[in-house]
Coordinates of C-alpha atoms in Angstrom, one line a residue:
N208 CA -18.8 -21.2 42.4
H209 CA -16.6 -24.2 43.0
P210 CA -15.4 -23.2 46.5
S211 CA -19.0 -23.9 47.6
A212 CA -18.8 -27.4 46.2
V213 CA -15.8 -28.0 48.5
E214 CA -16.7 -25.9 51.5
P215 CA -20.2 -24.4 51.1
F216 CA -20.2 -22.0 54.1
Q217 CA -16.8 -20.3 53.5
G218 CA -17.1 -20.5 49.7
A219 CA -20.4 -18.5 49.8
A220 CA -19.1 -16.1 52.5
T221 CA -16.0 -15.2 50.4
G222 CA -18.2 -14.8 47.4
V223 CA -20.2 -12.1 49.3
G224 CA -17.0 -10.5 50.6
G225 CA -15.4 -10.4 47.2
I226 CA -18.5 -8.7 45.5
L227 CA -18.7 -6.2 48.3
R228 CA -15.1 -5.2 47.7
D229 CA -15.7 -4.9 43.9
I230 CA -18.4 -2.3 44.7
V231 CA -16.2 -0.5 47.3
A232 CA -13.4 -0.3 44.8
M233 CA -15.5 1.9 42.6
G234 CA -15.9 4.4 45.4
A235 CA -19.4 3.3 46.4
R236 CA -21.0 2.4 49.7
P237 CA -22.6 -1.1 49.5
V238 CA -26.3 -1.0 50.5
A239 CA -27.8 -4.3 49.5
L240 CA -26.8 -7.9 48.6
L241 CA -28.6 -10.4 46.4
D242 CA -27.8 -14.0 45.4
G243 CA -28.6 -16.6 42.8
L244 CA -28.3 -20.2 44.0
R245 CA -28.3 -23.4 41.9
F246 CA -28.2 -26.7 43.9
A247 CA -29.5 -30.2 43.4
E248 CA -31.8 -30.1 46.4
P249 CA -32.3 -28.1 49.6
D250 CA -29.7 -30.3 51.4
W251 CA -26.8 -29.6 53.8
H252 CA -24.7 -28.0 51.1
F253 CA -27.5 -25.6 50.3
S254 CA -28.2 -24.6 53.9
R255 CA -24.5 -24.1 54.6
A256 CA -24.1 -21.8 51.6
V257 CA -27.2 -19.8 52.7
G258 CA -25.6 -19.6 56.1
G259 CA -22.3 -18.3 54.7
I260 CA -24.1 -15.6 52.8
G261 CA -26.1 -14.5 55.8
H262 CA -23.2 -14.6 58.2
Y263 CA -20.9 -12.3 56.1
G264 CA -23.8 -9.9 55.2
N265 CA -24.9 -9.7 58.9
C266 CA -21.4 -9.1 60.2
V267 CA -20.7 -6.2 57.7
G268 CA -24.2 -4.8 58.1
V269 CA -25.3 -5.0 54.5
P270 CA -28.7 -6.7 54.1
T271 CA -29.5 -9.5 51.6
V272 CA -32.7 -8.1 50.1
G273 CA -33.5 -10.8 47.6
G274 CA -32.4 -13.7 45.5
E275 CA -33.5 -16.9 43.9
A276 CA -32.9 -20.6 44.4
V277 CA -33.3 -23.2 41.6
F278 CA -33.0 -27.0 42.4
D279 CA -32.0 -29.4 39.6
E280 CA -30.1 -32.6 39.4
A281 CA -27.7 -30.9 37.0
Y282 CA -26.2 -29.0 39.9
R283 CA -25.5 -32.0 42.2
D284 CA -21.8 -32.0 41.8
N285 CA -21.5 -28.4 40.6
P286 CA -23.5 -26.0 42.7
L287 CA -23.5 -22.3 41.5
V288 CA -23.4 -19.5 44.1
N289 CA -23.6 -16.1 42.4
A290 CA -23.5 -13.0 44.6
M291 CA -24.6 -9.4 43.6
C292 CA -24.0 -6.2 45.4
V293 CA -25.7 -2.8 45.0
G294 CA -23.8 0.4 46.0
L295 CA -24.5 4.1 45.9
L296 CA -22.2 7.0 44.9
P297 CA -22.3 10.3 43.2
V298 CA -21.5 9.8 39.5
D299 CA -18.6 12.4 39.6
R300 CA -16.9 10.3 42.3
L301 CA -16.8 7.0 40.3
L302 CA -13.3 5.5 40.6
R303 CA -11.5 3.5 37.9
A304 CA -8.9 0.9 38.8
K305 CA -6.3 2.2 36.3
A306 CA -3.2 4.1 37.4
T307 CA -2.9 7.3 35.5
V308 CA 0.3 9.1 36.6
A309 CA 3.8 7.8 37.0
G310 CA 5.4 8.4 40.4
Q311 CA 2.3 7.7 42.4
L312 CA 2.5 5.2 45.3
V313 CA 0.9 1.7 45.5
V314 CA -0.6 1.1 49.0
L315 CA -1.8 -2.3 50.1
Y316 CA -4.2 -2.3 53.1
G317 CA -6.5 -4.6 55.1
A318 CA -5.7 -8.1 56.2
T319 CA -2.2 -9.6 56.2
T320 CA -1.1 -11.9 53.4
G321 CA -0.8 -15.7 53.9
R322 CA -0.7 -19.0 52.0
D323 CA -4.5 -19.5 52.3
G324 CA -6.2 -19.4 48.9
I325 CA -3.0 -19.9 46.8
G326 CA -4.4 -21.3 43.6
G327 CA -7.9 -20.7 44.8
A328 CA -9.5 -19.4 41.6
S329 CA -7.2 -21.4 39.3
V330 CA -7.8 -24.6 41.2
L331 CA -11.5 -24.1 41.9
A332 CA -13.1 -21.8 39.3
S333 CA -13.3 -24.2 36.4
Q334 CA -11.9 -27.5 37.5
E335 CA -13.7 -30.8 37.5
L336 CA -14.3 -31.9 41.1
D337 CA -14.3 -35.6 42.0
D338 CA -13.5 -37.8 45.0
A339 CA -10.3 -35.9 45.5
A340 CA -12.2 -32.7 46.2
A341 CA -11.4 -32.8 49.9
E342 CA -7.8 -32.4 49.0
K343 CA -8.6 -29.0 47.4
R344 CA -10.0 -27.7 50.7
P345 CA -6.9 -25.5 51.4
S346 CA -7.7 -23.6 48.2
V347 CA -10.9 -22.2 49.8
Q348 CA -10.1 -18.9 51.5
I349 CA -11.5 -18.1 54.9
G350 CA -13.3 -14.7 55.1
D351 CA -13.0 -12.3 58.0
P352 CA -16.2 -10.2 57.8
F353 CA -15.2 -7.9 60.7
T354 CA -12.0 -6.9 58.9
G355 CA -14.3 -6.7 55.8
K356 CA -16.5 -4.1 57.6
K357 CA -13.4 -2.0 58.5
L358 CA -12.3 -2.2 54.9
I359 CA -15.6 -0.9 53.7
E360 CA -15.7 2.0 56.1
S361 CA -12.1 3.0 55.6
S362 CA -12.4 2.7 51.8
V363 CA -15.6 4.8 51.6
E364 CA -13.8 7.5 53.8
L365 CA -10.7 7.5 51.6
T366 CA -12.7 7.8 48.3
S367 CA -15.2 10.3 49.6
S368 CA -12.4 12.5 50.9
G369 CA -10.5 12.3 47.6
L370 CA -7.4 10.8 49.2
V371 CA -6.9 8.0 46.7
E372 CA -6.6 8.1 42.9
S373 CA -7.8 4.6 42.2
L374 CA -8.7 1.5 44.1
Q375 CA -8.8 -2.2 43.4
D376 CA -9.6 -5.3 45.5
C377 CA -7.3 -8.3 45.7
G378 CA -9.5 -11.0 44.1
A379 CA -8.5 -14.1 42.1
A380 CA -4.7 -14.3 41.8
G381 CA -4.3 -11.7 44.4
I382 CA -1.7 -8.9 44.0
A383 CA -0.8 -10.3 40.5
S384 CA -4.2 -9.7 38.9
S385 CA -4.9 -6.4 40.8
L386 CA -1.6 -4.8 39.8
S387 CA -1.8 -6.1 36.2
E388 CA -5.1 -4.3 35.8
M389 CA -3.9 -1.2 37.6
A390 CA -0.6 -0.9 35.7
A391 CA -2.6 -0.8 32.4
D392 CA -0.8 1.5 29.9
L393 CA 1.8 2.7 32.4
G394 CA 3.6 0.2 34.6
I395 CA 4.1 -0.7 38.3
D396 CA 7.1 -1.8 40.3
V397 CA 6.1 -3.9 43.3
H398 CA 8.4 -4.8 46.2
L399 CA 7.0 -8.1 47.5
D400 CA 9.2 -8.1 50.6
R401 CA 7.3 -5.0 51.9
V402 CA 3.9 -6.9 51.9
P403 CA 2.7 -7.5 55.5
L404 CA 2.7 -11.3 56.0
R405 CA 0.9 -13.6 58.4
E406 CA 3.1 -16.6 57.7
E407 CA 6.9 -17.0 57.8
G408 CA 9.1 -18.1 55.0
M409 CA 6.7 -17.2 52.1
E410 CA 8.3 -17.2 48.6
P411 CA 7.9 -14.2 46.3
W412 CA 5.6 -16.1 44.0
E413 CA 3.4 -17.1 47.0
V414 CA 3.1 -13.4 48.1
M415 CA 2.3 -12.4 44.5
I416 CA -0.6 -14.9 43.9
S417 CA -2.0 -15.4 47.4
E418 CA -5.8 -14.8 47.5
S419 CA -6.0 -13.9 51.2
Q420 CA -9.3 -12.1 51.7
E421 CA -10.1 -8.6 52.9
R422 CA -7.3 -6.7 51.1
M423 CA -7.4 -3.6 48.9
I424 CA -4.8 -1.8 46.8
A425 CA -4.9 2.0 46.4
I426 CA -2.9 4.3 44.1
V427 CA -2.0 7.4 46.2
R428 CA -0.3 10.7 45.4
P429 CA 2.8 11.0 47.5
Q430 CA 1.6 14.2 49.2
M431 CA -1.6 12.3 50.3
L432 CA 0.2 9.3 51.9
E433 CA 0.2 10.7 55.5
A434 CA -3.5 11.4 55.4
V435 CA -4.3 8.0 54.0
E436 CA -2.1 6.3 56.6
A437 CA -3.9 8.2 59.3
V438 CA -7.3 6.9 58.2
L439 CA -6.0 3.3 58.0
D440 CA -4.4 3.6 61.5
R441 CA -7.7 4.8 62.9
W442 CA -9.5 1.8 61.5
E443 CA -6.7 -0.4 62.8
L444 CA -5.9 -1.9 59.4
E445 CA -2.4 -3.2 58.3
H446 CA -1.0 -1.1 55.5
A447 CA 2.3 -0.7 53.6
V448 CA 3.6 1.2 50.5
I449 CA 4.5 -1.8 48.3
G450 CA 5.4 -0.1 45.1
E451 CA 5.1 2.8 42.7
V452 CA 3.6 3.6 39.3
T453 CA 6.2 3.8 36.5
A454 CA 6.3 4.6 32.8
T455 CA 8.0 1.3 31.8
G456 CA 4.9 -0.4 30.4
E457 CA 5.7 -3.4 32.6
L458 CA 4.6 -4.9 35.9
R459 CA 7.9 -5.7 37.6
A460 CA 8.2 -7.7 40.9
Y461 CA 11.1 -7.2 43.3
W462 CA 12.3 -9.1 46.3
E463 CA 15.0 -7.3 48.3
D464 CA 15.8 -5.1 45.3
E465 CA 16.2 -8.0 42.9
V466 CA 13.9 -8.4 40.0
V467 CA 12.0 -11.8 40.4
G468 CA 9.3 -11.4 37.8

């Protein structure tokens, strides 16, 4: 919501990108988008948000089939942009995010990781915005819908071919939140120095919580790794084995073999 109060076009576009990845993470092919918009008036902010929704949807080839807009003074400083995605999949192919077997590999693929969006959700999701809102602009991530399209197609291929055990997108709090959910009852060791980066000199904590868009994490059986990498290479997506599922009950972060979290 709040990213659109600061930067309406990119805020809305990343909302669409994020909800598409949520559906893809369940093993489904996205077929339709909808939106619910709440603004003070049909002004510049509103038209830019609509533009962001249309831009991302058009680039990835998923139509926006409906939605609603409500205008009320209550939303002047706090517009709401809610995105919805519909996807299709056979019930028996429904994927859960949870890791289930120790020894399996954690593969990160998609866009590279940068400092964009560090503190994005934590700064913007529930914070009061005032005259200093412009200073929060770096927290709004920039979406890349063409990488998003490749992410959708490669993920649908990986899941329909049974090559991955579980899938999760990197949303708010990035790798930190995705792996916390995936570790669940088991545990995961993540080697942050193996994450493909787009900026030099990033600290381990920055890699852990960056909200760079268009990234997915898969749990892969070791014997399936080569086949998974072949699919990702064909779609020209960056990928790396960044960790493994353990039985420790903990999410442990390493940097050059030293525990940092």
